[in-house]
Each structure stands twice: as structure tokens, then as C-alpha cells.
Amino acid sequence: MKSFISKRALASGVSLIGLVVLVFFLSRLTGDPTDLYLPLDASTEMRDQFRQMHGFNDPLIVQFGRYVADLARLDFGQSLRQARPAMDVVLEAFGWTFWLAVITMSCVTLAAIVIGSLAAFRVGGIFDRIATFFSLIGAAAPDFWLAIVAIVIFAVKLHWLPTSGTGTPWHWILPVSVLFIRPFGLILQVVRGSMIGVLSSAYVKTARAKGVRTPVIIFVHGLRNAMLPVITVIGDQAAAILNGAVVVETVFGFPGIGKLMIDSILLRDFAVVLAVIMVSALAIFIMNLLIDLAYALLDPRIRY
Amino acid sequence: MTDTQILSGRKQSGALGRWFSMLWADKLAFFAALFLFVVLLCAILGPHFLDAYATKQNLRGRNAPPFDLTHGWIYVLGADALGRPLLARIVVAAQNTMLVAAGAVAASSVVGAALGLVAGYSRRSAAQWIMRLGDVIMSFPSLLLAVIVLYMLEPSVANIVLVLAITRIPIYLRTTRAEVLEVRERMFVQAATVMGASHRRIVFRHILPVILPTLVTIATLDFAFVMLAESSLSFLGIGIQAPEITWGLMVSQGRPYLTNAWWLSFWPGLAIILTTLSLNLLSNWLRIALDPAQRWRLEMRGRKNG
Amino acid sequence: MAEHLLEVRDLSVEFHTAAGTVKAVQDVSWHLDRGETLAILGESGSGKSVSASAIMNLIDMPPGRITSGTILFNGRDMLAMSAEERRAINGARIAMIFQDPLAHLNPVYTVGWQITEMMTTHGAPREEARTRALDLMKRVGIPRPELAMNKYPFQFSGGQRQRLMIAMALACKPDILIADEPTTALDVTVQAQVLELLGELQDETGMGLLLITHDLGVVAEIADRVVVMNSGCIVESGNAAEVYRNPQHPYTKKLIDAAPGKGEMPDEQERKGEPLLSAIGLHKTYGAFHALKGVDIAIMPGETVAVVGESGSGKSTLARAILRLDDPNSGQVLYRGRDLLAMSPRELFGLRRDLQMVFQDPTQSLNPRMTVFQLISEAWAIHPGILPRARWKERVAELLVKVGLKPDMAARYPHQFSGGQRQRIAIARALAMEPKLIVCDEAVSALDVSIQAQVIALLDGLRREFGLSYLFIAHDLPVVRDFADRVVVMKDGEIVEEGPVRQIFDAPAHPYTRALLAASLDPDPEIQAARRAARNLEEGLEIA
């Protein structure tokens, strides 16, 4: 197990270093942030001073050396936009996105497993058809469109829910619901497919010959086996939210990592962009380990 | 020699008919294909016929509501903030939308599958580096890539294709590699080895045809995904820029008018949903139709129905 | 008429498939009494398992449908019972074990849990069930039951898994045990043990045993009565020994004739001159597992050498090493005096033609996306020297005829053929190369007995026609008896005995060879009865 983790960490570390280097240099190609932060009529000296202060005058490679040296001291640089340590900004936003991902994926997992399993039990039945149809539509719907349609209906027309912010639990309902739909459609399909395979397997036949009750066959004998391919997809979808549900966070004004990312990119807040990438990478690394752990817990044949 | 040509020629037309009857056997897939065909026609012919309408501003018809035929049938879906008919704009926008998705899927699938074949078949360390490269691309923020391209180059269709193609390469790379790793161990590959088949022959005659259906199925699904991604980029303002139009951009342009003219965003969004839904349905059908061991299900049903 | 424990009357079942309605069984009637063993004998597709599935309510409806008949259990019609009543009978009163215990045990739960579940499902308290599960595991011969309780199916050997299945099936002391091909996937020595265990348990509990099998030997060993099925109908039934001695129906006769191991053994050939192929000191390890421990073998031109051994003996590894599918760790493989293992890929390519292979499972060894024509003609595409392209079509047709298929089958795909036909295609593909030696890795093991006999006859005919040599890997001694010139017996990566076929069968020297021979079942019930008696006598003497 230990050697497995360290091997994984090494591979991810190599990728992360490559990523940070790539992002550092490529992001500088998007232009000088000076114009974005100083008023239009700022004098040449003011601009020069701004560049001097943030080190934009030095050659790129020197800037990179400085950045790496700072990293070694766990200093992730300053946010240009908010004038405070970039990591503080990122961790704050990450907290919001983390809970958004946890709540959404818990709902998705529960709903997709129950509905997908029942759909698989009677393939081609009316319940199966309805579930399949809605999951296909769900998997096809663009989230930005769902988001604005939801706002029009529930916030503007019905006045049931607030449009943006995070103040109360009510604020969470729309973002979670909109984020719910696509992963739900995808995971439901995977649960259903996997469950159909499992329910026609030999050991389910044995269970039937033993006289085991149907719900026990589906949710005890079947589910644990059917979950293996499902877990991978759950991981992918959770990673997508952790990486920033940019559109949904933007539309609902949710102060998460996705919104922070797009704002920072547009405003050339390089330190924050890099910090976001590193935090996301770490989060996804940990989540993948958890997924592997879940694999091993579900299937005794898997040992690392 | 002419003999074989005639034979293959006849087989071709027969095959076409067989595919059609297999499509007819799955009604949902049939309508999905029909819808996609219409979208394709719009994409190819639409700009030629409707471009004039799509760009003609009509200030009296600003935000005209849908289902009102007083201005003519072209206004059946309403008009946008500048009074341009939405129907015409959706038809014209189909071209860019399809072009971007098709270009990105074609480029990423070819490059990704080629890399995946190498990574899966070769036992050398090159395979490891390809996989790491895939990881880096996978975790590179596509938004940043879009902004870089937008800033460095220009927001043309070709460049958006480039952005999306790069971000989708890892999907094909990983799928291909995983499939190759599995197929490589199958008995018929070993049988080919015993016969003395070269690596090239094994890869292109034995492995690739077996994994091709999976790739086609994924590409169909991915076409839908890329459409959504393009729409998101346009929506965030870092994709295609006006006066070019795509469906995603139209949704975004309608957003300020949501409260009083919902149709501006609704119709293009619906076009996206219907297209992606059709692609998903067609992909489900393809998975069966491309598998010789499962194809009979469709052929039988087709015979019974037709 | 006395009431039987279980009686099936005029049962007909059909399945709706895309190819139309298939009548799986038609008007099948049989009965089973307490303490007796009834065997249903049939080949694949005969419908031999269908009535058992109907009894256990395992037929999915649709696509299946029971069109007529009754199943009387203790005089009550099971088909008229509610689903809940059927469920209460399953496992508790009638239990079932299956062919492939690894697939039929749930891979993610411990065996202890699965055996206990059988009892708790039918109302036993958990603690009690646990204690009984331990006793059962001890009874079926699982070593260290306390530890084994918490292990998972994949951690046991094939024979142990079947013992666990039996323990699970007997947990609720059922009146009837249905065993569907219970020993087919097992090695012969293990098969003998499992059958013996079944017999003992039947004596202890007095249960009725319904045995579904394709193997005449299994029938001879354990069955009192036999029902012979073909294409969904019962063609013959009666006392097992009676049916064997005096078969009435042509199908039964054919089946008995096809049973291997009764033909003339070839005379010993003098072996002189250079061997066609020889392996010297082959070693192969997979991690810590030593698959080949210095194996030597030689095949003369025109000779058939059989390598016999149970699973894990290294016989398949040997075949793969000889063809360089897996490179061995050390040793030599000399083909006409040249070492294959030392050759460059280019040199090896030239020799690939001469050495061909027929794999065990033709479903997997034929590329599913190639037509028969493409499969066979690929040989000539790879080795352009053999045949000009213009003659491919004609030659494929010839080869198909040669292996007993029709020329117009060339345009079809492998999935459109039966298992035996597919193996013929695989043989045609090997012949296309015009090889000198064909390695057959369990090439007939997956086939029905009658098909097996045909394929062996085909291979035998080709040997004479083309002067082929065979390296014939098998786990089944009787198959080898009729066909091989020499037999090599392997165990745990080593050759334990080697010699002409007569010597191995008539005067086996090594105890393991003797054990293998003793364990392989003769199709004649009287011979098996005699062997059983001898065994019991020996045991009796030992005890005394």
C-alpha cells in the first residue's frame, strides 16, 4: 500500500511539475496585467513602478526562478486582484467548492444507484424506459442553459429561490440541482449497464437458487459488484466539480474555485491561477486515492 | 479482378440498405439520425440561404415573441435584441457549431488514438511518457488554454477547434490504451503472432478493427461533449466572438434579456439539447450495430418491422 | 402409483429469441426418489439443464415460457405455487450446485458469509448458522475451517470451491440436490474426490441427487438411472448399466461409441535419426512461481507426442515456450538443429510457417471481426511466398472442404458457427501455412464428446495425409490414448514419466501416472462399479 501511494505520488508529482512550468510560461503569453490594474491615464512611470513592484520587468526565467524559490518557502505569491496571499484566496474558494462537490455528488450517487439498480432489474420495463429517457436528456443538457432557465423559473418568475450568493441553505438549492443533472444522467447509465451485467451473472443465479429475497439479491449480492465501474465515473464527475464548475459558479455568483479561476485568468492574476492548479491537483490526487481505497474495500481481489 | 470489383460494388449498396434497415429497427436512433441529418443540412446549406435574414437588423421587431407570424414565418421563434429572426440565426449558427465540434473530434480522436496505440502496444518507456503527457493535458485548465489562444492568436473557428481538440486528446489516449492492453492479450492476437504477423499487421489488422467501434462510439458521445464545451466557452466570452455565431454564444447573448424575453436563450439551448441527445442515442445504437456478435438483434428486428 | 419425491411430467419450455421461438425441451418426463441418483445425460444444446432451471424457478420469463407440464414436489405442483412459496423451497428443500464454482460464488463476500446466508435466508439464527457452517466446511474437507470462513472464493482451489458450493447447498439439509455439471471444470483426480464426496453425503442424508452431465464416465461412476437427452427430447431412459450395455436409440449408441479411450493403441515406433523439434532444459518462472523446471522433450517427424497433466502442471507453458509466445528463462528449443530461442525475429519469421498452433477456445482464437476467408488467407498475406493471391479463393474452399466445412461458408464470421465448426476453421487456418508441426493446446477439451471424436479423427487423417507432427497438450488421458504415439506426463513443472502410449497405459511406472489413470472414469458402469469395489476393499484393508 505504501509503495503504491508513493508510486502514485511520484507520477502525479511529475505531471504537476510539468503542469506548473507549462502554466507559468504560457499564462505570461496572455499579456501584461499592468493595463488591467492601472487606470487608463496612468503615466509611464506609474506603469513602470507597478511592473517593478511585481517583478514583471525581469526576464521570464528570472521570474520563474524567484517563483520556485518562494514555493520552496511555501510562499505562493500575492494575488494582484485582492492584494493578499494567493493561497489564502484559493483555500477560501476551495472550501466553498468542496462542499458544493460533496453535497452534489452525495445526492447524485444515492439517486443514481437506487434508480439505476431498479431500472436494471426489469430491463425494458416502463420504469427502465422512463429512467433511461430522463438520464439521456440529463446527460445532454448544457449546464449554463439549465442554470439560466432555472433562474428564470424559480427566482424570477416564482420568487421561490435566491438567484445568487451563498448566504442561506436556500442559496445552495439551485447550484446543486443544476450541477446534479449531468452527472446523474451519466452515472445512472453506468449503474444500469453494470447492474444488468451483474444480475445476469452466475453468482446471482446461485443466490436465486438459494432462495434469497429479490431486494437482497439486488442491493446486497448485486450492488457491491456493480459498483466497481460506477466508482470510477463518480470520481471523474467529482473531479470535474472540484476542478471548478465554472459556468454554474459564474451564473449563480457562487464564490468557488471555478469562478475564482476564470476571474483570475481574465485579470491575469497569475499567482492565484497557479495556486488554484496546485490545490486542485492535490485534491484530485487525494480523491483518486480514496477511489482506489474504495475499490479495495469493495473487491477483496484488489490489493495494492 | 473486375469480378471482385463488381462483387464489392454490389456488396456496398447491399451494406447501405442493411445499415438503413438496422437503423429503422431502433426507432429512437432513427429519429436521432434524421434530426442530425437535418442539422447537418442546416449547417451546410443554411448560411447560403438564410445569412441575409440572420444578419438583417429590424428595430421594430426587437425581442419579438415567438409563435407570432405577423412578421413572416421566419420570425416563428421570435427575434433577438436587434430584431434578427431567431430561426434564421439558429440555422446559420449550426454551421459554426457543427464545424467546431466535428473538427475538434476528428483531430483529437486521430491524435489520441494514435498515441494510445503506441502507449498500449509498445512496452518501452515512451508509453510512460505519453501517459504523463496525457495527465498534464488532462489537468491543464481548458479555460486558460482558451484565453491564451484567444489572446495570442485570434478567436477564429480554427483556433477554437485547436483548443478543444487538445483538451479532448486524453480521452481517446486513455480509452485506446486501455483497450489495446486488453485486446493485445487475446488469443487471436497470439494466433497471429504464431503465424508470424508483423507488429504493424497485428496493430492495424487485429487490434485496431476490434477497438474501432469503441472509438466511434466514444467519438459520437464526445461530439456532444465538445459541443457543450464550445458552448460553455462562448457563454463565458472566451470562445467564438461576435459577429460569428454559435448556439452557445446565442444563449449567452440572450442572458441579459432573460426576464422579459426568455426565448432568446431558450431556443438555441434547446437546439443544443436535441443535438446532443440525438448523438447520445445514435451512439447507443452504434455500439450494437458495429459489433458483429450483437448486430443480429437489430437485423432481426429490422426484418420483422420492415 | 406411488408418489415420487420429485416428478416432472410432460414439461415443455420455449425461448423467444431473435432467431424465432426455440423449443428448449419438449414433453420431458422423469422422476426422482429419495436416496437415488438420476443422471440427465446430453451434449450442449440438448436441453439437459432446462428442467432443472424450471424446478429452481431460474427461467427468466420472458424470454422463456413454460408451455406445458407439471413439476410435482412431494405431490404438489410447483408451477402453481406463488413466487414466495417457490423461494422458500429453493435452497431449503431443493438445492443446486453448478459447473463453474468460481463464477457461481459471489466474488466479494467471504465463503463463510455465503454459507451462513443460505441458512439465515431460511430462518436460522445467525450464531447457529455460523456453527453449522463451520461443521459443514469441516465435513466437506476444507482444511482449517475457522480461517477459511473469512476467506474469499478466489483464495481457494477449484476443487475446494466446489466443496464449498456443496457445503452451502447442503446447509439446510435439502431433500434434493441438483448438480449441474459439478465436476466438468475440475482436474480428473479432483473430480474423483468430489464425486466420492457427493456419494458419501447422499448416503448420510438420504437425499435424492439429480446429476446433469455430458460425461458418460460420471454417469457410470455415480448414477443409478439415466435419462439421455438430444435436441430437447428424451431419447432413452433406464438403469444406467442397462442403457450402457444395451442402448436402444441410435443417438445413445453414437454417444457411447464416441467416448474416447477404447480404440486400438498404435504400436511403438522406432525413434531414430534427428528429432523434428526438441526442447532441452526449459525453465520458466512467473514471479515466484516455477512453471517449468527443466523440461526436455523431443518430437520425431510424423510423430504425435501428447503432454498430459492437470492444471498448474506447466503443460501449456511448455507449448507457449516452444512457440516463443512466452520466452522461457533458460533452455533451448531446437527445430531441425537450430535454436529457436536464440533466433532474431527475422530468422524466426521464416520458421513460423513450419510451426503452427491450435488453441483451446476457438471463440477466442479467431478474430471476431474477420470473415473465414480473411482468417484463413491471412497466412498467405503474412508469408507471401506460399500462394499467389489469385489462387486464395480456390485454396480456402479446398481447405474448408478438407476440414469438413462447406466452401460457401468462407464469407461468414466466426460467431455464426458452432464450437466444433470454429475449431475446424482454426485447424484450416493452421493448415494454410502448410506446417510441419502443429501444437494443439487443449484443442478438443471445450468440445462435446461426439464433436471431440470427429475433430480427433480429422487431425488423425491430416497427419497421415500431410505427414504432420503434433504436440498434443491435454488434461484428459482417454483422448490421448487413441491418438498419440508417445505420452509425456507432467506434474508441477516437471516430467514425471514418458514413454510410448502402450507402455503408459498398460504399465504406468510412476505413482502419479497411476493415480491419473485410476481417476479417469470409464464410460462402462460395470467397470466403474468394479473399481469402486476394489477401492473400498483397499480402504477396508487399510482400516483393518
Short mmCIF file of N, CA and C in Angstrom, two decimals, chain C residues 288-390:
data_model
loop_
_atom_site.label_atom_id
_atom_site.label_comp_id
_atom_site.label_asym_id
_atom_site.label_seq_id
_atom_site.Cartn_x
_atom_site.Cartn_y
_atom_site.Cartn_z
N ALA C 288 7.35 -15.69 -8.36
CA ALA C 288 7.89 -16.73 -7.50
C ALA C 288 7.49 -18.12 -7.99
N PHE C 289 6.55 -18.16 -8.96
CA PHE C 289 6.01 -19.45 -9.38
C PHE C 289 6.90 -20.07 -10.45
N HIS C 290 7.33 -21.30 -10.18
CA HIS C 290 8.21 -22.01 -11.11
C HIS C 290 7.36 -22.89 -12.02
N ALA C 291 7.04 -22.41 -13.23
CA ALA C 291 6.11 -23.13 -14.09
C ALA C 291 6.78 -24.30 -14.81
N LEU C 292 8.02 -24.12 -15.22
CA LEU C 292 8.77 -25.20 -15.88
C LEU C 292 10.09 -25.37 -15.15
N LYS C 293 10.35 -26.60 -14.75
CA LYS C 293 11.59 -26.83 -14.00
C LYS C 293 12.49 -27.76 -14.80
N GLY C 294 13.01 -27.28 -15.91
CA GLY C 294 13.94 -28.08 -16.68
C GLY C 294 13.26 -29.22 -17.42
N VAL C 295 12.51 -28.85 -18.48
CA VAL C 295 11.76 -29.86 -19.21
C VAL C 295 12.48 -30.21 -20.51
N ASP C 296 12.60 -31.50 -20.78
CA ASP C 296 13.17 -31.98 -22.05
C ASP C 296 12.09 -32.75 -22.79
N ILE C 297 12.01 -32.51 -24.08
CA ILE C 297 11.01 -33.23 -24.86
C ILE C 297 11.49 -33.29 -26.31
N ALA C 298 11.17 -34.37 -27.02
CA ALA C 298 11.59 -34.48 -28.42
C ALA C 298 10.44 -35.02 -29.26
N ILE C 299 10.28 -34.46 -30.43
CA ILE C 299 9.22 -34.91 -31.35
C ILE C 299 9.88 -35.30 -32.67
N MET C 300 9.64 -36.56 -33.09
CA MET C 300 10.21 -37.02 -34.35
C MET C 300 9.29 -36.59 -35.50
N PRO C 301 9.82 -36.57 -36.73
CA PRO C 301 8.94 -36.23 -37.86
C PRO C 301 7.78 -37.22 -37.95
N GLY C 302 6.59 -36.73 -38.14
CA GLY C 302 5.41 -37.58 -38.30
C GLY C 302 4.89 -38.18 -37.00
N GLU C 303 5.43 -37.74 -35.89
CA GLU C 303 5.06 -38.35 -34.61
C GLU C 303 4.07 -37.46 -33.86
N THR C 304 3.20 -38.08 -33.07
CA THR C 304 2.30 -37.32 -32.21
C THR C 304 2.72 -37.54 -30.76
N VAL C 305 3.14 -36.46 -30.14
CA VAL C 305 3.54 -36.56 -28.74
C VAL C 305 2.48 -35.84 -27.91
N ALA C 306 1.92 -36.55 -26.94
CA ALA C 306 0.92 -35.93 -26.08
C ALA C 306 1.57 -35.54 -24.77
N VAL C 307 1.24 -34.32 -24.30
CA VAL C 307 1.68 -33.90 -22.98
C VAL C 307 0.44 -33.85 -22.11
N VAL C 308 0.43 -34.68 -21.05
CA VAL C 308 -0.75 -34.77 -20.21
C VAL C 308 -0.41 -34.27 -18.82
N GLY C 309 -1.34 -33.53 -18.25
CA GLY C 309 -1.11 -33.06 -16.88
C GLY C 309 -2.32 -32.29 -16.41
N GLU C 310 -2.40 -32.08 -15.10
CA GLU C 310 -3.53 -31.34 -14.57
C GLU C 310 -3.22 -29.86 -14.58
N SER C 311 -4.17 -29.06 -14.15
CA SER C 311 -3.93 -27.62 -14.19
C SER C 311 -2.76 -27.27 -13.28
N GLY C 312 -1.93 -26.36 -13.76
CA GLY C 312 -0.75 -25.98 -12.99
C GLY C 312 0.44 -26.88 -13.22
N SER C 313 0.31 -27.84 -14.14
CA SER C 313 1.42 -28.76 -14.36
C SER C 313 2.49 -28.15 -15.26
N GLY C 314 2.16 -27.06 -15.94
CA GLY C 314 3.13 -26.42 -16.81
C GLY C 314 3.02 -26.86 -18.26
N LYS C 315 1.99 -27.65 -18.61
CA LYS C 315 1.91 -28.17 -19.97
C LYS C 315 1.64 -27.08 -20.99
N SER C 316 0.77 -26.12 -20.65
CA SER C 316 0.50 -25.04 -21.60
C SER C 316 1.69 -24.09 -21.69
N THR C 317 2.35 -23.86 -20.56
CA THR C 317 3.55 -23.03 -20.59
C THR C 317 4.58 -23.63 -21.53
N LEU C 318 4.68 -24.96 -21.50
CA LEU C 318 5.62 -25.64 -22.39
C LEU C 318 5.28 -25.35 -23.85
N ALA C 319 4.00 -25.45 -24.19
CA ALA C 319 3.58 -25.20 -25.57
C ALA C 319 3.92 -23.77 -25.97
N ARG C 320 3.63 -22.85 -25.06
CA ARG C 320 3.86 -21.43 -25.38
C ARG C 320 5.36 -21.14 -25.49
N ALA C 321 6.14 -21.81 -24.66
CA ALA C 321 7.58 -21.57 -24.70
C ALA C 321 8.16 -22.08 -26.03
N ILE C 322 7.66 -23.23 -26.47
CA ILE C 322 8.18 -23.80 -27.71
C ILE C 322 7.90 -22.88 -28.90
N LEU C 323 6.73 -22.23 -28.88
CA LEU C 323 6.38 -21.33 -29.99
C LEU C 323 6.82 -19.89 -29.74
N ARG C 324 7.55 -19.70 -28.67
CA ARG C 324 8.03 -18.36 -28.28
C ARG C 324 6.90 -17.36 -28.09
N LEU C 325 5.78 -17.82 -27.56
CA LEU C 325 4.76 -16.87 -27.16
C LEU C 325 5.13 -16.30 -25.80
N ASP C 326 5.78 -17.12 -24.99
CA ASP C 326 6.39 -16.68 -23.74
C ASP C 326 7.84 -17.13 -23.80
N ASP C 327 8.77 -16.21 -23.68
CA ASP C 327 10.15 -16.65 -23.72
C ASP C 327 10.53 -17.31 -22.40
N PRO C 328 11.07 -18.55 -22.47
CA PRO C 328 11.49 -19.19 -21.22
C PRO C 328 12.73 -18.51 -20.65
N ASN C 329 12.98 -18.76 -19.35
CA ASN C 329 14.13 -18.13 -18.71
C ASN C 329 15.45 -18.76 -19.17
N SER C 330 15.43 -20.07 -19.36
CA SER C 330 16.65 -20.69 -19.88
C SER C 330 16.27 -21.98 -20.61
N GLY C 331 17.22 -22.51 -21.34
CA GLY C 331 16.97 -23.73 -22.10
C GLY C 331 17.06 -23.48 -23.59
N GLN C 332 16.83 -24.55 -24.34
CA GLN C 332 16.92 -24.46 -25.80
C GLN C 332 15.69 -25.11 -26.43
N VAL C 333 15.28 -24.57 -27.57
CA VAL C 333 14.28 -25.25 -28.36
C VAL C 333 14.88 -25.44 -29.75
N LEU C 334 15.22 -26.67 -30.08
CA LEU C 334 15.89 -26.91 -31.36
C LEU C 334 14.89 -27.38 -32.39
N TYR C 335 14.81 -26.66 -33.50
CA TYR C 335 14.00 -27.10 -34.63
C TYR C 335 14.95 -27.46 -35.75
N ARG C 336 15.00 -28.72 -36.12
CA ARG C 336 15.96 -29.21 -37.10
C ARG C 336 17.36 -28.74 -36.77
N GLY C 337 17.68 -28.79 -35.47
CA GLY C 337 19.04 -28.49 -35.05
C GLY C 337 19.33 -27.02 -34.79
N ARG C 338 18.38 -26.13 -35.10
CA ARG C 338 18.64 -24.69 -34.87
C ARG C 338 17.84 -24.21 -33.68
N ASP C 339 18.46 -23.39 -32.82
CA ASP C 339 17.81 -22.96 -31.60
C ASP C 339 16.83 -21.80 -31.85
N LEU C 340 15.56 -22.07 -31.68
CA LEU C 340 14.54 -21.03 -31.92
C LEU C 340 14.71 -19.86 -30.97
N LEU C 341 15.11 -20.19 -29.73
CA LEU C 341 15.17 -19.14 -28.71
C LEU C 341 16.28 -18.14 -28.99
N ALA C 342 17.29 -18.57 -29.74
CA ALA C 342 18.41 -17.68 -29.99
C ALA C 342 18.23 -16.90 -31.30
N MET C 343 17.13 -17.13 -31.97
CA MET C 343 16.97 -16.52 -33.29
C MET C 343 16.53 -15.06 -33.22
N SER C 344 16.92 -14.32 -34.24
CA SER C 344 16.41 -12.95 -34.37
C SER C 344 14.98 -13.04 -34.91
N PRO C 345 14.21 -11.99 -34.72
CA PRO C 345 12.84 -12.01 -35.23
C PRO C 345 12.78 -12.37 -36.72
N ARG C 346 13.77 -11.90 -37.48
CA ARG C 346 13.73 -12.15 -38.92
C ARG C 346 13.91 -13.64 -39.24
N GLU C 347 14.88 -14.27 -38.54
CA GLU C 347 15.09 -15.70 -38.75
C GLU C 347 13.87 -16.49 -38.31
N LEU C 348 13.32 -16.06 -37.17
CA LEU C 348 12.16 -16.76 -36.60
C LEU C 348 10.99 -16.71 -37.57
N PHE C 349 10.83 -15.55 -38.23
CA PHE C 349 9.72 -15.36 -39.15
C PHE C 349 9.71 -16.45 -40.22
N GLY C 350 10.90 -16.79 -40.71
CA GLY C 350 10.99 -17.82 -41.74
C GLY C 350 10.49 -19.17 -41.25
N LEU C 351 10.66 -19.43 -39.95
CA LEU C 351 10.28 -20.73 -39.41
C LEU C 351 8.85 -20.79 -38.90
N ARG C 352 8.22 -19.62 -38.72
CA ARG C 352 6.86 -19.57 -38.19
C ARG C 352 5.92 -20.46 -38.99
N ARG C 353 6.15 -20.47 -40.30
CA ARG C 353 5.33 -21.29 -41.21
C ARG C 353 5.25 -22.73 -40.77
N ASP C 354 6.41 -23.26 -40.34
CA ASP C 354 6.50 -24.69 -40.07
C ASP C 354 5.83 -25.08 -38.77
N LEU C 355 5.72 -24.14 -37.84
CA LEU C 355 5.22 -24.45 -36.51
C LEU C 355 3.91 -23.70 -36.28
N GLN C 356 2.82 -24.42 -36.24
CA GLN C 356 1.53 -23.74 -36.04
C GLN C 356 0.86 -24.21 -34.77
N MET C 357 -0.20 -23.52 -34.40
CA MET C 357 -0.83 -23.82 -33.13
C MET C 357 -2.33 -23.80 -33.30
N VAL C 358 -3.02 -24.71 -32.60
CA VAL C 358 -4.47 -24.68 -32.50
C VAL C 358 -4.79 -24.50 -31.02
N PHE C 359 -5.54 -23.43 -30.72
CA PHE C 359 -5.77 -23.08 -29.32
C PHE C 359 -6.99 -23.80 -28.76
N GLN C 360 -7.11 -23.72 -27.43
CA GLN C 360 -8.22 -24.41 -26.78
C GLN C 360 -9.58 -23.89 -27.20
N ASP C 361 -9.72 -22.55 -27.12
CA ASP C 361 -11.05 -21.99 -27.30
C ASP C 361 -11.12 -21.24 -28.62
N PRO C 362 -11.73 -21.84 -29.64
CA PRO C 362 -11.75 -21.20 -30.96
C PRO C 362 -12.55 -19.90 -30.95
N THR C 363 -13.45 -19.73 -29.98
CA THR C 363 -14.18 -18.48 -29.89
C THR C 363 -13.22 -17.32 -29.68
N GLN C 364 -12.16 -17.60 -28.93
CA GLN C 364 -11.21 -16.52 -28.63
C GLN C 364 -10.04 -16.47 -29.59
N SER C 365 -9.75 -17.59 -30.23
CA SER C 365 -8.54 -17.58 -31.06
C SER C 365 -8.84 -17.14 -32.49
N LEU C 366 -10.12 -16.96 -32.83
CA LEU C 366 -10.45 -16.43 -34.16
C LEU C 366 -10.89 -14.97 -33.99
N ASN C 367 -10.29 -14.08 -34.74
CA ASN C 367 -10.65 -12.67 -34.66
C ASN C 367 -12.13 -12.50 -35.05
N PRO C 368 -12.95 -12.00 -34.11
CA PRO C 368 -14.40 -11.96 -34.37
C PRO C 368 -14.79 -11.02 -35.51
N ARG C 369 -13.90 -10.15 -35.91
CA ARG C 369 -14.24 -9.18 -36.95
C ARG C 369 -13.67 -9.54 -38.30
N MET C 370 -13.20 -10.77 -38.45
CA MET C 370 -12.70 -11.21 -39.76
C MET C 370 -13.58 -12.34 -40.27
N THR C 371 -13.78 -12.38 -41.58
CA THR C 371 -14.53 -13.49 -42.16
C THR C 371 -13.62 -14.71 -42.22
N VAL C 372 -14.24 -15.86 -42.44
CA VAL C 372 -13.47 -17.10 -42.52
C VAL C 372 -12.42 -16.99 -43.63
N PHE C 373 -12.82 -16.37 -44.74
CA PHE C 373 -11.86 -16.20 -45.83
C PHE C 373 -10.65 -15.39 -45.36
N GLN C 374 -10.93 -14.28 -44.69
CA GLN C 374 -9.83 -13.43 -44.22
C GLN C 374 -8.96 -14.16 -43.21
N LEU C 375 -9.62 -14.95 -42.35
CA LEU C 375 -8.88 -15.66 -41.31
C LEU C 375 -7.91 -16.66 -41.92
N ILE C 376 -8.40 -17.41 -42.89
CA ILE C 376 -7.56 -18.46 -43.46
C ILE C 376 -6.50 -17.88 -44.40
N SER C 377 -6.92 -16.89 -45.19
CA SER C 377 -5.97 -16.37 -46.19
C SER C 377 -4.93 -15.46 -45.56
N GLU C 378 -5.12 -15.12 -44.29
CA GLU C 378 -4.13 -14.25 -43.65
C GLU C 378 -2.74 -14.89 -43.68
N ALA C 379 -2.72 -16.22 -43.58
CA ALA C 379 -1.44 -16.92 -43.63
C ALA C 379 -0.65 -16.51 -44.87
N TRP C 380 -1.34 -16.43 -45.99
CA TRP C 380 -0.65 -16.14 -47.26
C TRP C 380 -0.33 -14.67 -47.39
N ALA C 381 -1.08 -13.84 -46.69
CA ALA C 381 -0.76 -12.41 -46.70
C ALA C 381 0.51 -12.17 -45.89
N ILE C 382 0.66 -12.93 -44.81
CA ILE C 382 1.84 -12.76 -43.97
C ILE C 382 3.07 -13.36 -44.64
N HIS C 383 2.89 -14.55 -45.23
CA HIS C 383 4.02 -15.22 -45.88
C HIS C 383 3.75 -15.25 -47.39
N PRO C 384 4.15 -14.20 -48.09
CA PRO C 384 3.74 -14.04 -49.49
C PRO C 384 4.23 -15.18 -50.39
N GLY C 385 5.21 -15.95 -49.95
CA GLY C 385 5.76 -16.98 -50.82
C GLY C 385 4.87 -18.19 -51.04
N ILE C 386 3.87 -18.38 -50.16
CA ILE C 386 3.14 -19.66 -50.18
C ILE C 386 2.23 -19.79 -51.39
N LEU C 387 1.44 -18.76 -51.63
CA LEU C 387 0.38 -18.90 -52.63
C LEU C 387 0.11 -17.55 -53.28
N PRO C 388 0.02 -17.51 -54.63
CA PRO C 388 -0.34 -16.24 -55.28
C PRO C 388 -1.79 -15.87 -54.98
N ARG C 389 -2.03 -14.58 -54.90
CA ARG C 389 -3.32 -14.06 -54.48
C ARG C 389 -4.48 -14.62 -55.32
N ALA C 390 -4.20 -14.85 -56.59
CA ALA C 390 -5.26 -15.31 -57.49
C ALA C 390 -5.83 -16.66 -57.06
#
